Amino acid sequence: MTSVLRWWVKNPIAANLSMVALVVAGLLSYFFAVEKEPFPMVKQPIMDIRMSWPGAGPKDIEEQILIRFEQALKSVEDVKSITSVAREGSASVRVEGKESVDKRQFADSVREKINAVNSLPGDADRPRVSERVNRQEMMRIALHGNADRQTLNRLAVQIQNEIAALPLISTVRLEGANKEEVSIEISEQKMRLYNLSFDDIATAIRNSSLNSSSGMIRDDAGSLQLTIRSRAEHQQQFEDIVLRRSANGATLYLGDVADVKYDVQEARNRSVFDGEQAVLIEVMNADYMNIVKMSASVEEYLAEKRRQLPPTLKLTLWENWNDSYQSRLSTILNSATSGLILVFILLMLFLQRTVALWVSVGIGVAFAASFALLPSVDVSLNMLSLFAFLMVIGIVVDDAIVIGESIHLANESGLEGDEAAIKGVSEVAKPVLFGVLTTMVVFAPMAFLPGSTAEYTRSISLVVVLALAFSLFEALLILPSHLRHLKSKPTAAQPSVFSRLQMRIANGMQYVANFVYGRFIVWLLAHKYGVITAFIGMLLISMSLLNNNYVQQSFMPQISGDKIRLMVTLPANTSYERTEQVLQQINRGSEQLIDEVEASGGELVEHVYNQVWGTRVMSELKLVGAEQRAMTIEQASDTLQALIGDIPDAEEIEFRSSMNTSSPKISFRIRSNDTDALRLALDDLKHHLTKYQGINLVRDSMDKGSTEMVFALKPGAEQLGITLRDVSKQVKQAYFGQEVDRLATWTGDVRVKVRYSKQERESIDTLQHMRIRTKDGREIPLLSVVDVSERPGVQRIYRRDGEKVATLRAEYGGTDQYSVNRDIRDNFIPEWQKRHPEVKFGSGDRGQERDDFIATVMRLEGLALLVSYMLMAIAFRSYMQPLLILSAVPFAFMGAIAGHLLHGTVYSMFSMLGILAAAGVVINDNLVLVDAINRLRAKGQSAVDAVIAAGKLRFRPIVLTSLTTFIGLLPMMWANSVQAKFLVPMVVSLAYGVLLATVITLVFVPCLYVASLEVRDLWRQFQASDYYPLGNKSNDL
């Protein structure tokens, strides 16, 4: 290695050109290649299967579609889970593959199995199998104003198509837009008057309304296409369809017996934006993401489109992720700039100006080189990757500080120029190399974690690994070439004020190292077993503080957002009037909140968007920027909840003010194919859960749906030529409607349906007058051939991995939800399982993800520590010294817990990652110290003397590396950005873990080193009569 280092020192042109090339490559990548997005896109192998069966209930869909799909998918390899949902009229299946699966092969296999299912209902649509494309929402645009629904929908579709044609835009979706349909409505009275059936009308429409190609005539003059063009596409054309012609020439037209309506579909759906009818246009992207350019493109289009709109309509850009991206980018860049300045000032104070300058330049080189490779490792420039650069500022300078300090000491010893640079870098090359490698190994497992957090941790891991790799290259090969001209003495006759200040600080640091620390370490070594015991005691106390919830915990921290979202789910049989009352109640609470804030002269809400679909009510309040708000988003959410008040008939109420999916603090999932047993077990668990103080909003997924009316044939009905199939078909034709055609229009397919009038379809009394038509033309009253009974229905049926599932969820007002979860699992579930042996218990989605995350972290980090041990064993040619160094790793946890307590920070998954990062720094510092001890012992010093001398010799670089890391993180730790708060736990863990690393390295490790030698010698004395004194230089670990 020395020959390589010597070559680079003596070839400064190679070093300079390499540095320039790395910087240029990084700049080119930043401007032309790196994707820019707010958060990394989550990429998971997921296949979605959807199938429509109009008019069918959830139970029929489960039995005839879901179960058959699940059986077909059993033979697909590498399936992680199969989740199915049966709703009225539709089935959906989500097939998730394992992270390691080949996505293309997995998708083909799922498609093949589903397409092979041939026993599906004949009147159901074909299953649609699609690979889930991960899209990121970029913008939300509201088209709103004074217009009817059909006009609003058609204009929204036009805008959707125009935006989709813009560069870089991949997907545009409409929300709150109802599809158009042609509804041909006929009353029972008219059908009886003209002796018609639904089949008669459907047949007449199909026979008269069609476009068809009938061939081609070719002759010498050319060719003629034979076609029929008589498809009805407008209301009048449908009304002119002939149903019957009598012998006397009288003609019965469709318009004579039915009302033809060409309008939006009948649905209890509507969207309102700032008090006006609206359609929401969502702009998304799935491929290459450059949110800055995309945003500019869409905003330019909107400016032009607004000039073309009538004065009664408006286009409002009410959510733009580019604004959030720029805000977060600014926060992190400001923190990074502040961190860099603080680190540079610190380096200038403790090192020579030349060393400080080139060490700081090395940070920029390492970062630029990392930018150059980001596209190659599929990492975008997002909030997490930017944060990783910020986090690693203090770490990447560690190796440069150690090398710079070593070259400086070589200068002080009398060497100059190339020889000083070569000797300085050669002496510390081994600990620097292996220190960086072990730190990279500790960070690497973050790239392989499971679940939805994978892309988040992957961005951090790869950025850190790249930055460390290039910082190692820069420190070992480029930096020594720049420090070859370092002078040991200042050349100026009269030192400047700054030089004198720098000299006093350097002398002060040297005094602290030689006298204060030197005397302290002697005392510590004399009481080494007490010191070791004290550290172990503090570690146990730290673990106890976490386990007993003195530190708040949350697996996934909430990312504060810019809007408050309220979702209310009412029972399935709730009337439209009651749904509207709930919406008005929510609106009154929102208006009162806005009025109260404005009365005090503050700002809070920018826009309000409401949506109703079925028995669900959703309201979103878009807030002004965090800096302008009169209160925090959490305070606004709590106030709004109080102002809205109670909604007693709501099945579920959810308030969300975070950007990431809000998950309940308590969540359990139970499984069984016995519906009754599942219901009993769920009620038992729910009853127990309500006993805990602080539990609220308890809800389950086994919601009660609309009441089912069950038809059964009366005795003798079949003798009249009536079957249950006839009853089912004709009742479905009357109430749901029979689709007779689909019109292809520029706004999409328009279904043509024949059915009863709306008034008849909304009245149960219609059943009393309904007639069943037999094949021979007789009309028989429905209720004379069937018995009708009622029973509770279900809205949805959930299944997972071949079994029915029910989920129990609840919010918890306290801070020790882990204690509640643990108490339920340990003390209640065993007895509960005995009462319900046919039901299986498991964690909810978030709980399962947390368990998988922790298990994977433990497994991968255990492997990482093993690799680190092997690297250090090779470096030191010792089995014991790596164990000595790694034994200090758990103590980084102490600093992290202390930091969380000091800042009142919630302990989350990011806290764990910060502790792992701090462990890497602990290993790095310990490597430098142990290598120095070994060098001194090789020169003939005793173990104790070597430990003391090495501590004093490496005091400044060890303290300086920890201080630079801590100070580099300070701006982010105290940042005011609410959106960046979820990253603070990782910053706190790393910053305080590194700060404690100094104490661990300079206090705990020396004591442990000497104690291990004494224990070894006692063991040797026990094995043999010879005793080797501790001072013997041959006593190697």
PDB file of N, CA and C in Angstrom, residues 435-462:
ATOM      1  N   GLY A 435     -11.418   1.410   9.349  1.00  0.00           N
ATOM      2  CA  GLY A 435     -12.461   2.161  10.045  1.00  0.00           C
ATOM      3  C   GLY A 435     -13.586   2.561   9.115  1.00  0.00           C
ATOM      4  N   VAL A 436     -13.252   3.063   7.930  1.00  0.00           N
ATOM      5  CA  VAL A 436     -14.271   3.445   6.953  1.00  0.00           C
ATOM      6  C   VAL A 436     -15.017   2.208   6.446  1.00  0.00           C
ATOM      7  N   LEU A 437     -14.279   1.125   6.200  1.00  0.00           N
ATOM      8  CA  LEU A 437     -14.921  -0.106   5.717  1.00  0.00           C
ATOM      9  C   LEU A 437     -15.929  -0.632   6.726  1.00  0.00           C
ATOM     10  N   THR A 438     -15.572  -0.627   8.003  1.00  0.00           N
ATOM     11  CA  THR A 438     -16.515  -1.115   9.019  1.00  0.00           C
ATOM     12  C   THR A 438     -17.718  -0.197   9.147  1.00  0.00           C
ATOM     13  N   THR A 439     -17.507   1.120   9.020  1.00  0.00           N
ATOM     14  CA  THR A 439     -18.638   2.047   9.059  1.00  0.00           C
ATOM     15  C   THR A 439     -19.573   1.800   7.875  1.00  0.00           C
ATOM     16  N   MET A 440     -19.005   1.557   6.690  1.00  0.00           N
ATOM     17  CA  MET A 440     -19.812   1.244   5.515  1.00  0.00           C
ATOM     18  C   MET A 440     -20.580  -0.060   5.722  1.00  0.00           C
ATOM     19  N   VAL A 441     -19.935  -1.037   6.334  1.00  0.00           N
ATOM     20  CA  VAL A 441     -20.588  -2.326   6.591  1.00  0.00           C
ATOM     21  C   VAL A 441     -21.764  -2.150   7.548  1.00  0.00           C
ATOM     22  N   VAL A 442     -21.603  -1.277   8.550  1.00  0.00           N
ATOM     23  CA  VAL A 442     -22.689  -1.039   9.511  1.00  0.00           C
ATOM     24  C   VAL A 442     -23.879  -0.364   8.832  1.00  0.00           C
ATOM     25  N   PHE A 443     -23.617   0.559   7.891  1.00  0.00           N
ATOM     26  CA  PHE A 443     -24.690   1.255   7.201  1.00  0.00           C
ATOM     27  C   PHE A 443     -25.347   0.392   6.100  1.00  0.00           C
ATOM     28  N   ALA A 444     -24.598  -0.521   5.523  1.00  0.00           N
ATOM     29  CA  ALA A 444     -25.078  -1.273   4.359  1.00  0.00           C
ATOM     30  C   ALA A 444     -26.400  -2.014   4.593  1.00  0.00           C
ATOM     31  N   PRO A 445     -26.638  -2.648   5.760  1.00  0.00           N
ATOM     32  CA  PRO A 445     -27.904  -3.378   5.921  1.00  0.00           C
ATOM     33  C   PRO A 445     -29.151  -2.524   5.761  1.00  0.00           C
ATOM     34  N   MET A 446     -29.043  -1.212   5.947  1.00  0.00           N
ATOM     35  CA  MET A 446     -30.219  -0.357   5.782  1.00  0.00           C
ATOM     36  C   MET A 446     -30.773  -0.417   4.360  1.00  0.00           C
ATOM     37  N   ALA A 447     -29.959  -0.842   3.406  1.00  0.00           N
ATOM     38  CA  ALA A 447     -30.417  -0.932   2.020  1.00  0.00           C
ATOM     39  C   ALA A 447     -31.238  -2.186   1.772  1.00  0.00           C
ATOM     40  N   PHE A 448     -31.310  -3.084   2.753  1.00  0.00           N
ATOM     41  CA  PHE A 448     -31.974  -4.374   2.539  1.00  0.00           C
ATOM     42  C   PHE A 448     -33.103  -4.623   3.527  1.00  0.00           C
ATOM     43  N   LEU A 449     -33.624  -3.570   4.141  1.00  0.00           N
ATOM     44  CA  LEU A 449     -34.700  -3.745   5.106  1.00  0.00           C
ATOM     45  C   LEU A 449     -36.027  -3.965   4.384  1.00  0.00           C
ATOM     46  N   PRO A 450     -36.994  -4.634   5.021  1.00  0.00           N
ATOM     47  CA  PRO A 450     -38.242  -4.995   4.343  1.00  0.00           C
ATOM     48  C   PRO A 450     -39.318  -3.929   4.501  1.00  0.00           C
ATOM     49  N   GLY A 451     -40.430  -4.132   3.795  1.00  0.00           N
ATOM     50  CA  GLY A 451     -41.621  -3.320   3.988  1.00  0.00           C
ATOM     51  C   GLY A 451     -41.589  -1.979   3.295  1.00  0.00           C
ATOM     52  N   SER A 452     -42.572  -1.137   3.663  1.00  0.00           N
ATOM     53  CA  SER A 452     -42.731   0.160   3.012  1.00  0.00           C
ATOM     54  C   SER A 452     -41.617   1.134   3.361  1.00  0.00           C
ATOM     55  N   THR A 453     -40.828   0.814   4.408  1.00  0.00           N
ATOM     56  CA  THR A 453     -39.728   1.701   4.802  1.00  0.00           C
ATOM     57  C   THR A 453     -38.459   1.433   3.994  1.00  0.00           C
ATOM     58  N   ALA A 454     -38.484   0.408   3.152  1.00  0.00           N
ATOM     59  CA  ALA A 454     -37.263  -0.030   2.474  1.00  0.00           C
ATOM     60  C   ALA A 454     -36.632   1.080   1.645  1.00  0.00           C
ATOM     61  N   GLU A 455     -37.442   1.784   0.844  1.00  0.00           N
ATOM     62  CA  GLU A 455     -36.879   2.818  -0.017  1.00  0.00           C
ATOM     63  C   GLU A 455     -36.352   3.994   0.793  1.00  0.00           C
ATOM     64  N   TYR A 456     -36.979   4.271   1.958  1.00  0.00           N
ATOM     65  CA  TYR A 456     -36.505   5.360   2.810  1.00  0.00           C
ATOM     66  C   TYR A 456     -35.104   5.045   3.326  1.00  0.00           C
ATOM     67  N   THR A 457     -34.955   3.861   3.933  1.00  0.00           N
ATOM     68  CA  THR A 457     -33.661   3.506   4.513  1.00  0.00           C
ATOM     69  C   THR A 457     -32.635   3.232   3.427  1.00  0.00           C
ATOM     70  N   ARG A 458     -33.088   2.745   2.275  1.00  0.00           N
ATOM     71  CA  ARG A 458     -32.163   2.471   1.176  1.00  0.00           C
ATOM     72  C   ARG A 458     -31.499   3.759   0.690  1.00  0.00           C
ATOM     73  N   SER A 459     -32.259   4.833   0.573  1.00  0.00           N
ATOM     74  CA  SER A 459     -31.687   6.108   0.137  1.00  0.00           C
ATOM     75  C   SER A 459     -30.606   6.571   1.093  1.00  0.00           C
ATOM     76  N   ILE A 460     -30.883   6.475   2.392  1.00  0.00           N
ATOM     77  CA  ILE A 460     -29.900   6.904   3.394  1.00  0.00           C
ATOM     78  C   ILE A 460     -28.657   6.026   3.326  1.00  0.00           C
ATOM     79  N   SER A 461     -28.853   4.713   3.270  1.00  0.00           N
ATOM     80  CA  SER A 461     -27.732   3.778   3.289  1.00  0.00           C
ATOM     81  C   SER A 461     -26.802   3.977   2.102  1.00  0.00           C
ATOM     82  N   LEU A 462     -27.356   4.038   0.890  1.00  0.00           N
ATOM     83  CA  LEU A 462     -26.512   4.123  -0.297  1.00  0.00           C
ATOM     84  C   LEU A 462     -25.776   5.454  -0.375  1.00  0.00           C
TER      85      LEU A 462
END
